């Protein structure tokens, strides 16, 4: 068996160079040239200043913005340098307590909405950085956003409809609303009264 | 379940089916030494490998030499990864300064036990992660250590499967191929081209690929957000294709940078199963009867559907406790409904459940949703998939050699029932084959059950070395049956080289890092060595001609038998444990019972005083 | 039971081995009396009427009738004579008439009788390869159950603590669970199945030298069958008289009958009988006439009679041809056509001539045994290729092979041909079985994977084979194959049954064990067993009863019908696989109710 170590060592050294350095290096060079924006994190800039990535969720708490899902990333949520989930099981008291708190807060913030709370809006996402909410979750917040910005609910609904991404190819994934993008659109079209 | 969800799963399966033959045929030609359409491009590279490493392309190895090569290569790989990790503070491509004085505040320390666990984990194709990638590792470690193992550990798995296939295909031969050649071909012709193309595709869809430091931004509401980036795409593609599953980021493919869109999600699930599925065709082709390969494929497909269609409805039904709080759990046109805890909106329920099933069918272990937060039955499927040794398509190579070992056991019992010395593909199944197949099946069952049981009752000093939180069950994030599930899942994942987790449990302590590392080693080599021994033994045998009295191994009957053997052995081994974990959790969930914290810690044993652990500590001292 | 039967048989055998005295002929030709147990290989003894032959050997001088009933159970005496295929004698058998000289061929303790005793006693019984492999599987399953049960205790500790209810089940409960699960009892049955298989072979009056041989016979792919005695009745029979031009059929029959009157061979007799049946020609007493019978010689290759000046001859076509031409007769052109036609259909032509007049031809035919075609079809269904071995020419052989329905034949087979054929088949991975009796069969018998020697055969043949058929009935090979298969089927079926039982037993015991900790587990108690105690007890009782219930099955063997492997597997999987899963439910439920009825738990 010891005789196998010499080839093993040489093989490992060779592959470390080939697939550990040459391959990622080549992919990096090509990506930076071909897909510069995506390769660097799909950042969104407002007046030359990066405000986030359209793929990475960020927190919104003010009433005039759509709120994202609860996040367990980092200690305060939406820590994009430490993704994380709650990892609460279905029979965990902590899960029920947290969801209950979210539901209560939602009801308090959105007194005009009477229906059942969409599941995604009160459950923590897998990454803690989910950039999206469901269309139903956006709709549930429409009245609040409209009131905070002094708009009709219909205007907000139209915006939601415009920002609802359909399923890819008609069946892949779920319809969704990107929270950062729709909030940027809100600011663009209906600047909040400050 | 929604119609769209069912459609998604069916389309996925059809695409997988369509790709099986072309890829399988390509690999069969490759490993039989024929020219493929990529030879003009890659043959010079292959030749370069042999020239630089001094491997003789035309020499053959007996099974013992083949096994020795696998072990030597794995050991060297382990040392490479361990050393690179330990030295990451001194090496290049470390913009965040991990393991240096200016590491970020939330960084995890690279301790010897963590480095050991990670090195074993990637070398064994497990890719279990006791750490969070973006808070622990430099870009250099991700590339030169982990990405490399993603390639070569997968290639080694393919090589072993090919060697076993040769065992069936050859007659009265004493060699089963050359590991170095198989390893090189699997890497150069199969994994590298696929990974390269896939990486560029992923990057085009939004997966970062940069060597720059993390991006600092100020959000709309004025908060500071540090966005972790890195050379993600190049690692993501091979992580999926090589059934490795170790994510660049802590939350793996749930992270939008690893899996940004529904389309990347679809292709990534496909990437999990594609090579393993293709290998079933390679198998049929190389043994000279493609029906044999399709029979294995059919058994896998049956179990795949069974798993998906238990997991998916359970997740879509959601958690009745949340429904009581006024949460909408039914799917509508505008929302996915169901159990969304730990899942991403862009994927919804169906493709999350599909991923959870596929990643544990294979030894992938990547996740796009958090298994720990699945409903009990939804989580039972991934766990049972692990415990039946991941033979539903399975890891690249490992899935095929795994199911062939089950086929040997099945054929043995069934063969007796037709009144002949059992044979499979014309090879008599005798003492040695049965013994080795049982060794493999028992080895994994042993580490799963024994380590889980030890962790259930092991007590450690609080803030001590072995497990700072105190007793081993103090690391749990959930209590009650789900707590048992967390530990059981962890060791199942380790022993089966999967790497996915009921991730609530904090496993970054010496006790868990070491025992999980051991579980991975035993799981990997407890399967590879018996598989190679069988390959050697089969290759030396004559081929018995097929007659009317031969048990046909290409029909529905055989498929049913194979499925039965896998499920029954899995159930017999794990039913007691599962009945105290997910099964009972499902029942109590419907009763509305909740579990808050452990009532008391049971009197248990304290393994820290055992000499075994002193030995381990001494070895750790040497490594550090 | 099988063991008991074997033991009784051994006792009878041992009685025959009582220390008889042997008359050894010394080097100086004198006779000395020594105990049979002192005889060595190479000694020469003499045996007269009513002597017990003191050891295994070869007759080197004389001829005698011998009673071999101790070994064969057949009371009819057999002839043993020096030279040829009937020279072997077995120690313990009794000379009935005449005197023979025997050269002893085996040392004390190694004789046929000794080996038979050890065989039936099972002292030498080694585990067969399949049995060992199955034992490994069972040991593996036992290990798995041990793991599952032992680790269940810590799981229970955790569960009880985190649920805050119930208690950890007692050690007794864990032990009961383990006892119910581990398949050691099946392990015990496995050897019983093996012994029962040997016993069944023995009931067919076949002695198997090892269990391995019996098992191997189940694996046989190719069966070499001697034509004569196995496929056809031993003798050819006259079926037709074909006259030459200008001769009536009855004239041929008459001449043939006359020429055969003194012919005591079966062929000759069959000619007389056919003539009688077909042309009402009665057997005549030749003594009334001036008759001189010409016996058959290898030189003339014909026989006949000189009667009232007629020279009636019958014999092989070319021999009669020569005879007729010598007498100055003419041979009609149609004659060769007739001869060839008969040969092509597998028959033997026998020409008949009256002096220079060629009268016609007697068609002698090999009569294929009744039912042989069906048996060959069964063999084919079982996936076994049958090959007929014959000394006939290929033309004749093909015709008979076709009629008997065998898959292949080996014509004009010499011992070397047989040997080569076996080696060729084995080279292709096939397992070959054959029967044989002559000394020249010995190498082939030894080469074959299953070699069944006829008891009437030579010692060399018996030594070479791994089974001896005491009835010397070559057809029995087919039954032996069936027994071998049945043996394996029984093992596989019982193992499957017992493993499937365990799955259902979990449903009885696990909910019961943790009912107090997690009352919700009651939902898994699909049998609605009343209390945890009664559930565990019922499962244990069921476990004990099922073993007893399986013993007769193990001894009798699972029913075997010749059919394709797939059909057989489907059937056995339903009965023993699915059945094994379902069976425990009603029984455990019933036992639980009975326990309640008698207030036992």
PDB file of N, CA, C and O in Angstrom, chain B residues 547-602:
ATOM      1  N   UNK B 547     -30.307 -19.493 -18.283  1.00  0.00           N
ATOM      2  CA  UNK B 547     -31.251 -20.518 -18.715  1.00  0.00           C
ATOM      3  C   UNK B 547     -32.616 -20.139 -18.177  1.00  0.00           C
ATOM      4  O   UNK B 547     -32.780 -19.132 -17.514  1.00  0.00           O
ATOM      5  N   UNK B 548     -33.561 -20.986 -18.447  1.00  0.00           N
ATOM      6  CA  UNK B 548     -34.908 -20.799 -17.927  1.00  0.00           C
ATOM      7  C   UNK B 548     -34.943 -20.837 -16.416  1.00  0.00           C
ATOM      8  O   UNK B 548     -35.833 -20.300 -15.787  1.00  0.00           O
ATOM      9  N   UNK B 549     -33.966 -21.519 -15.846  1.00  0.00           N
ATOM     10  CA  UNK B 549     -33.931 -21.651 -14.400  1.00  0.00           C
ATOM     11  C   UNK B 549     -33.232 -20.490 -13.736  1.00  0.00           C
ATOM     12  O   UNK B 549     -33.151 -20.424 -12.525  1.00  0.00           O
ATOM     13  N   UNK B 550     -32.698 -19.577 -14.516  1.00  0.00           N
ATOM     14  CA  UNK B 550     -32.005 -18.432 -13.950  1.00  0.00           C
ATOM     15  C   UNK B 550     -33.015 -17.383 -13.545  1.00  0.00           C
ATOM     16  O   UNK B 550     -33.963 -17.110 -14.280  1.00  0.00           O
ATOM     17  N   UNK B 551     -32.801 -16.803 -12.388  1.00  0.00           N
ATOM     18  CA  UNK B 551     -33.665 -15.724 -11.941  1.00  0.00           C
ATOM     19  C   UNK B 551     -33.462 -14.532 -12.872  1.00  0.00           C
ATOM     20  O   UNK B 551     -32.365 -14.004 -12.987  1.00  0.00           O
ATOM     21  N   UNK B 552     -34.509 -14.098 -13.564  1.00  0.00           N
ATOM     22  CA  UNK B 552     -34.317 -12.949 -14.452  1.00  0.00           C
ATOM     23  C   UNK B 552     -34.162 -11.666 -13.635  1.00  0.00           C
ATOM     24  O   UNK B 552     -34.924 -11.445 -12.698  1.00  0.00           O
ATOM     25  N   UNK B 553     -33.166 -10.879 -13.954  1.00  0.00           N
ATOM     26  CA  UNK B 553     -32.917  -9.672 -13.157  1.00  0.00           C
ATOM     27  C   UNK B 553     -33.164  -8.416 -13.968  1.00  0.00           C
ATOM     28  O   UNK B 553     -32.556  -7.388 -13.729  1.00  0.00           O
ATOM     29  N   UNK B 554     -34.061  -8.492 -14.931  1.00  0.00           N
ATOM     30  CA  UNK B 554     -34.360  -7.283 -15.680  1.00  0.00           C
ATOM     31  C   UNK B 554     -35.848  -6.965 -15.707  1.00  0.00           C
ATOM     32  O   UNK B 554     -36.254  -6.024 -16.332  1.00  0.00           O
ATOM     33  N   UNK B 555     -36.650  -7.769 -15.016  1.00  0.00           N
ATOM     34  CA  UNK B 555     -38.089  -7.568 -15.091  1.00  0.00           C
ATOM     35  C   UNK B 555     -38.661  -6.860 -13.877  1.00  0.00           C
ATOM     36  O   UNK B 555     -37.946  -6.486 -12.945  1.00  0.00           O
ATOM     37  N   UNK B 556     -39.974  -6.682 -13.904  1.00  0.00           N
ATOM     38  CA  UNK B 556     -40.675  -6.011 -12.822  1.00  0.00           C
ATOM     39  C   UNK B 556     -40.493  -6.777 -11.509  1.00  0.00           C
ATOM     40  O   UNK B 556     -40.395  -6.188 -10.433  1.00  0.00           O
ATOM     41  N   UNK B 557     -40.439  -8.087 -11.625  1.00  0.00           N
ATOM     42  CA  UNK B 557     -40.313  -8.905 -10.416  1.00  0.00           C
ATOM     43  C   UNK B 557     -39.034  -8.564  -9.673  1.00  0.00           C
ATOM     44  O   UNK B 557     -39.026  -8.365  -8.449  1.00  0.00           O
ATOM     45  N   UNK B 558     -37.946  -8.466 -10.408  1.00  0.00           N
ATOM     46  CA  UNK B 558     -36.667  -8.151  -9.782  1.00  0.00           C
ATOM     47  C   UNK B 558     -36.686  -6.739  -9.201  1.00  0.00           C
ATOM     48  O   UNK B 558     -36.171  -6.494  -8.120  1.00  0.00           O
ATOM     49  N   UNK B 559     -37.290  -5.813  -9.949  1.00  0.00           N
ATOM     50  CA  UNK B 559     -37.373  -4.443  -9.459  1.00  0.00           C
ATOM     51  C   UNK B 559     -38.112  -4.418  -8.123  1.00  0.00           C
ATOM     52  O   UNK B 559     -37.671  -3.807  -7.152  1.00  0.00           O
ATOM     53  N   UNK B 560     -39.239  -5.148  -8.082  1.00  0.00           N
ATOM     54  CA  UNK B 560     -40.014  -5.219  -6.844  1.00  0.00           C
ATOM     55  C   UNK B 560     -39.196  -5.830  -5.720  1.00  0.00           C
ATOM     56  O   UNK B 560     -39.216  -5.356  -4.581  1.00  0.00           O
ATOM     57  N   UNK B 561     -38.467  -6.865  -6.058  1.00  0.00           N
ATOM     58  CA  UNK B 561     -37.645  -7.536  -5.055  1.00  0.00           C
ATOM     59  C   UNK B 561     -36.588  -6.588  -4.490  1.00  0.00           C
ATOM     60  O   UNK B 561     -36.385  -6.491  -3.280  1.00  0.00           O
ATOM     61  N   UNK B 562     -35.932  -5.862  -5.396  1.00  0.00           N
ATOM     62  CA  UNK B 562     -34.866  -4.960  -4.981  1.00  0.00           C
ATOM     63  C   UNK B 562     -35.430  -3.862  -4.069  1.00  0.00           C
ATOM     64  O   UNK B 562     -34.873  -3.566  -3.004  1.00  0.00           O
ATOM     65  N   UNK B 563     -36.562  -3.301  -4.485  1.00  0.00           N
ATOM     66  CA  UNK B 563     -37.207  -2.275  -3.668  1.00  0.00           C
ATOM     67  C   UNK B 563     -37.552  -2.855  -2.290  1.00  0.00           C
ATOM     68  O   UNK B 563     -37.292  -2.252  -1.252  1.00  0.00           O
ATOM     69  N   UNK B 564     -38.102  -4.072  -2.312  1.00  0.00           N
ATOM     70  CA  UNK B 564     -38.498  -4.711  -1.061  1.00  0.00           C
ATOM     71  C   UNK B 564     -37.319  -4.910  -0.125  1.00  0.00           C
ATOM     72  O   UNK B 564     -37.398  -4.605   1.065  1.00  0.00           O
ATOM     73  N   UNK B 565     -36.216  -5.400  -0.667  1.00  0.00           N
ATOM     74  CA  UNK B 565     -35.047  -5.661   0.172  1.00  0.00           C
ATOM     75  C   UNK B 565     -34.540  -4.362   0.807  1.00  0.00           C
ATOM     76  O   UNK B 565     -34.236  -4.308   2.002  1.00  0.00           O
ATOM     77  N   UNK B 566     -34.487  -3.301   0.007  1.00  0.00           N
ATOM     78  CA  UNK B 566     -33.974  -2.028   0.510  1.00  0.00           C
ATOM     79  C   UNK B 566     -34.868  -1.505   1.640  1.00  0.00           C
ATOM     80  O   UNK B 566     -34.395  -1.138   2.719  1.00  0.00           O
ATOM     81  N   UNK B 567     -36.167  -1.528   1.388  1.00  0.00           N
ATOM     82  CA  UNK B 567     -37.093  -0.977   2.381  1.00  0.00           C
ATOM     83  C   UNK B 567     -37.129  -1.854   3.629  1.00  0.00           C
ATOM     84  O   UNK B 567     -37.095  -1.351   4.761  1.00  0.00           O
ATOM     85  N   UNK B 568     -37.159  -3.161   3.445  1.00  0.00           N
ATOM     86  CA  UNK B 568     -37.297  -4.047   4.606  1.00  0.00           C
ATOM     87  C   UNK B 568     -36.054  -3.990   5.486  1.00  0.00           C
ATOM     88  O   UNK B 568     -36.153  -3.864   6.709  1.00  0.00           O
ATOM     89  N   UNK B 569     -34.866  -4.035   4.876  1.00  0.00           N
ATOM     90  CA  UNK B 569     -33.656  -3.978   5.706  1.00  0.00           C
ATOM     91  C   UNK B 569     -33.586  -2.632   6.420  1.00  0.00           C
ATOM     92  O   UNK B 569     -33.271  -2.555   7.613  1.00  0.00           O
ATOM     93  N   UNK B 570     -33.930  -1.556   5.710  1.00  0.00           N
ATOM     94  CA  UNK B 570     -33.942  -0.237   6.343  1.00  0.00           C
ATOM     95  C   UNK B 570     -34.931  -0.183   7.492  1.00  0.00           C
ATOM     96  O   UNK B 570     -34.630   0.311   8.580  1.00  0.00           O
ATOM     97  N   UNK B 571     -36.109  -0.731   7.264  1.00  0.00           N
ATOM     98  CA  UNK B 571     -37.146  -0.677   8.299  1.00  0.00           C
ATOM     99  C   UNK B 571     -36.758  -1.521   9.499  1.00  0.00           C
ATOM    100  O   UNK B 571     -36.907  -1.096  10.649  1.00  0.00           O
ATOM    101  N   UNK B 572     -36.217  -2.701   9.235  1.00  0.00           N
ATOM    102  CA  UNK B 572     -35.857  -3.576  10.354  1.00  0.00           C
ATOM    103  C   UNK B 572     -34.787  -2.922  11.219  1.00  0.00           C
ATOM    104  O   UNK B 572     -34.770  -3.071  12.433  1.00  0.00           O
ATOM    105  N   UNK B 573     -33.871  -2.210  10.575  1.00  0.00           N
ATOM    106  CA  UNK B 573     -32.772  -1.618  11.330  1.00  0.00           C
ATOM    107  C   UNK B 573     -33.223  -0.376  12.090  1.00  0.00           C
ATOM    108  O   UNK B 573     -32.813  -0.153  13.230  1.00  0.00           O
ATOM    109  N   UNK B 574     -34.054   0.434  11.463  1.00  0.00           N
ATOM    110  CA  UNK B 574     -34.282   1.767  12.023  1.00  0.00           C
ATOM    111  C   UNK B 574     -35.697   2.008  12.531  1.00  0.00           C
ATOM    112  O   UNK B 574     -35.972   3.081  13.049  1.00  0.00           O
ATOM    113  N   UNK B 575     -36.584   1.041  12.380  1.00  0.00           N
ATOM    114  CA  UNK B 575     -37.947   1.289  12.826  1.00  0.00           C
ATOM    115  C   UNK B 575     -38.016   1.692  14.306  1.00  0.00           C
ATOM    116  O   UNK B 575     -38.696   2.660  14.642  1.00  0.00           O
ATOM    117  N   UNK B 576     -37.327   1.012  15.215  1.00  0.00           N
ATOM    118  CA  UNK B 576     -37.431   1.426  16.623  1.00  0.00           C
ATOM    119  C   UNK B 576     -36.985   2.874  16.829  1.00  0.00           C
ATOM    120  O   UNK B 576     -37.675   3.645  17.498  1.00  0.00           O
ATOM    121  N   UNK B 577     -35.860   3.223  16.218  1.00  0.00           N
ATOM    122  CA  UNK B 577     -35.357   4.585  16.391  1.00  0.00           C
ATOM    123  C   UNK B 577     -36.306   5.594  15.762  1.00  0.00           C
ATOM    124  O   UNK B 577     -36.634   6.624  16.369  1.00  0.00           O
ATOM    125  N   UNK B 578     -36.780   5.278  14.559  1.00  0.00           N
ATOM    126  CA  UNK B 578     -37.670   6.223  13.872  1.00  0.00           C
ATOM    127  C   UNK B 578     -39.004   6.351  14.594  1.00  0.00           C
ATOM    128  O   UNK B 578     -39.627   7.408  14.581  1.00  0.00           O
ATOM    129  N   UNK B 579     -39.428   5.282  15.238  1.00  0.00           N
ATOM    130  CA  UNK B 579     -40.718   5.362  15.917  1.00  0.00           C
ATOM    131  C   UNK B 579     -40.647   6.319  17.104  1.00  0.00           C
ATOM    132  O   UNK B 579     -41.655   6.860  17.523  1.00  0.00           O
ATOM    133  N   UNK B 580     -39.449   6.521  17.659  1.00  0.00           N
ATOM    134  CA  UNK B 580     -39.315   7.484  18.756  1.00  0.00           C
ATOM    135  C   UNK B 580     -38.909   8.859  18.238  1.00  0.00           C
ATOM    136  O   UNK B 580     -38.779   9.799  19.001  1.00  0.00           O
ATOM    137  N   UNK B 581     -38.678   8.957  16.952  1.00  0.00           N
ATOM    138  CA  UNK B 581     -38.344  10.248  16.347  1.00  0.00           C
ATOM    139  C   UNK B 581     -39.508  10.741  15.492  1.00  0.00           C
ATOM    140  O   UNK B 581     -40.580  11.058  16.002  1.00  0.00           O
ATOM    141  N   UNK B 582     -39.312  10.779  14.155  1.00  0.00           N
ATOM    142  CA  UNK B 582     -40.325  11.383  13.289  1.00  0.00           C
ATOM    143  C   UNK B 582     -41.703  10.746  13.374  1.00  0.00           C
ATOM    144  O   UNK B 582     -42.703  11.443  13.285  1.00  0.00           O
ATOM    145  N   UNK B 583     -41.768   9.412  13.553  1.00  0.00           N
ATOM    146  CA  UNK B 583     -43.093   8.785  13.545  1.00  0.00           C
ATOM    147  C   UNK B 583     -43.949   9.280  14.698  1.00  0.00           C
ATOM    148  O   UNK B 583     -45.087   9.703  14.519  1.00  0.00           O
ATOM    149  N   UNK B 584     -43.367   9.257  15.894  1.00  0.00           N
ATOM    150  CA  UNK B 584     -44.165   9.701  17.037  1.00  0.00           C
ATOM    151  C   UNK B 584     -44.366  11.214  16.987  1.00  0.00           C
ATOM    152  O   UNK B 584     -45.391  11.734  17.404  1.00  0.00           O
ATOM    153  N   UNK B 585     -43.393  11.923  16.425  1.00  0.00           N
ATOM    154  CA  UNK B 585     -43.554  13.377  16.330  1.00  0.00           C
ATOM    155  C   UNK B 585     -44.751  13.708  15.447  1.00  0.00           C
ATOM    156  O   UNK B 585     -45.514  14.646  15.724  1.00  0.00           O
ATOM    157  N   UNK B 586     -44.905  12.941  14.381  1.00  0.00           N
ATOM    158  CA  UNK B 586     -46.049  13.161  13.501  1.00  0.00           C
ATOM    159  C   UNK B 586     -47.354  12.978  14.283  1.00  0.00           C
ATOM    160  O   UNK B 586     -48.282  13.777  14.174  1.00  0.00           O
ATOM    161  N   UNK B 587     -47.384  11.927  15.093  1.00  0.00           N
ATOM    162  CA  UNK B 587     -48.620  11.651  15.826  1.00  0.00           C
ATOM    163  C   UNK B 587     -48.902  12.718  16.875  1.00  0.00           C
ATOM    164  O   UNK B 587     -50.042  13.170  17.014  1.00  0.00           O
ATOM    165  N   UNK B 588     -47.854  13.148  17.575  1.00  0.00           N
ATOM    166  CA  UNK B 588     -48.110  14.154  18.630  1.00  0.00           C
ATOM    167  C   UNK B 588     -48.380  15.522  18.007  1.00  0.00           C
ATOM    168  O   UNK B 588     -49.108  16.330  18.586  1.00  0.00           O
ATOM    169  N   UNK B 589     -47.800  15.773  16.820  1.00  0.00           N
ATOM    170  CA  UNK B 589     -48.079  17.058  16.177  1.00  0.00           C
ATOM    171  C   UNK B 589     -49.577  17.180  15.894  1.00  0.00           C
ATOM    172  O   UNK B 589     -50.171  18.225  16.082  1.00  0.00           O
ATOM    173  N   UNK B 590     -50.148  16.087  15.463  1.00  0.00           N
ATOM    174  CA  UNK B 590     -51.577  16.141  15.155  1.00  0.00           C
ATOM    175  C   UNK B 590     -52.413  16.267  16.409  1.00  0.00           C
ATOM    176  O   UNK B 590     -53.546  16.726  16.370  1.00  0.00           O
ATOM    177  N   UNK B 591     -51.852  15.845  17.524  1.00  0.00           N
ATOM    178  CA  UNK B 591     -52.576  16.026  18.791  1.00  0.00           C
ATOM    179  C   UNK B 591     -52.423  17.438  19.309  1.00  0.00           C
ATOM    180  O   UNK B 591     -53.067  17.839  20.265  1.00  0.00           O
ATOM    181  N   UNK B 592     -51.503  18.185  18.723  1.00  0.00           N
ATOM    182  CA  UNK B 592     -51.314  19.565  19.148  1.00  0.00           C
ATOM    183  C   UNK B 592     -50.325  19.715  20.291  1.00  0.00           C
ATOM    184  O   UNK B 592     -50.262  20.744  20.960  1.00  0.00           O
ATOM    185  N   UNK B 593     -49.513  18.700  20.512  1.00  0.00           N
ATOM    186  CA  UNK B 593     -48.571  18.793  21.617  1.00  0.00           C
ATOM    187  C   UNK B 593     -47.303  19.513  21.175  1.00  0.00           C
ATOM    188  O   UNK B 593     -46.843  19.365  20.054  1.00  0.00           O
ATOM    189  N   UNK B 594     -46.742  20.320  22.101  1.00  0.00           N
ATOM    190  CA  UNK B 594     -45.499  21.029  21.801  1.00  0.00           C
ATOM    191  C   UNK B 594     -44.437  20.666  22.828  1.00  0.00           C
ATOM    192  O   UNK B 594     -44.747  20.241  23.939  1.00  0.00           O
ATOM    193  N   UNK B 595     -43.193  20.856  22.445  1.00  0.00           N
ATOM    194  CA  UNK B 595     -42.099  20.567  23.364  1.00  0.00           C
ATOM    195  C   UNK B 595     -41.265  21.818  23.533  1.00  0.00           C
ATOM    196  O   UNK B 595     -40.881  22.456  22.553  1.00  0.00           O
ATOM    197  N   UNK B 596     -41.033  22.198  24.770  1.00  0.00           N
ATOM    198  CA  UNK B 596     -40.268  23.430  24.946  1.00  0.00           C
ATOM    199  C   UNK B 596     -38.818  23.127  25.253  1.00  0.00           C
ATOM    200  O   UNK B 596     -37.936  23.317  24.434  1.00  0.00           O
ATOM    201  N   UNK B 597     -38.533  22.594  26.430  1.00  0.00           N
ATOM    202  CA  UNK B 597     -37.126  22.317  26.707  1.00  0.00           C
ATOM    203  C   UNK B 597     -37.034  20.975  27.403  1.00  0.00           C
ATOM    204  O   UNK B 597     -38.026  20.437  27.869  1.00  0.00           O
ATOM    205  N   UNK B 598     -35.851  20.462  27.455  1.00  0.00           N
ATOM    206  CA  UNK B 598     -35.662  19.189  28.108  1.00  0.00           C
ATOM    207  C   UNK B 598     -36.010  19.323  29.571  1.00  0.00           C
ATOM    208  O   UNK B 598     -35.613  20.286  30.230  1.00  0.00           O
ATOM    209  N   UNK B 599     -36.755  18.366  30.085  1.00  0.00           N
ATOM    210  CA  UNK B 599     -37.163  18.452  31.479  1.00  0.00           C
ATOM    211  C   UNK B 599     -35.982  18.188  32.391  1.00  0.00           C
ATOM    212  O   UNK B 599     -35.760  18.859  33.374  1.00  0.00           O
ATOM    213  N   UNK B 600     -35.236  17.181  32.065  1.00  0.00           N
ATOM    214  CA  UNK B 600     -34.064  16.895  32.884  1.00  0.00           C
ATOM    215  C   UNK B 600     -33.085  16.124  32.034  1.00  0.00           C
ATOM    216  O   UNK B 600     -33.460  15.520  31.037  1.00  0.00           O
ATOM    217  N   UNK B 601     -31.858  16.162  32.432  1.00  0.00           N
ATOM    218  CA  UNK B 601     -30.851  15.392  31.718  1.00  0.00           C
ATOM    219  C   UNK B 601     -30.735  14.041  32.401  1.00  0.00           C
ATOM    220  O   UNK B 601     -30.576  13.962  33.625  1.00  0.00           O
ATOM    221  N   UNK B 602     -30.856  13.021  31.629  1.00  0.00           N
ATOM    222  CA  UNK B 602     -30.859  11.683  32.196  1.00  0.00           C
ATOM    223  C   UNK B 602     -29.488  11.343  32.752  1.00  0.00           C
ATOM    224  O   UNK B 602     -28.472  11.828  32.256  1.00  0.00           O
TER     225      UNK B 602
END
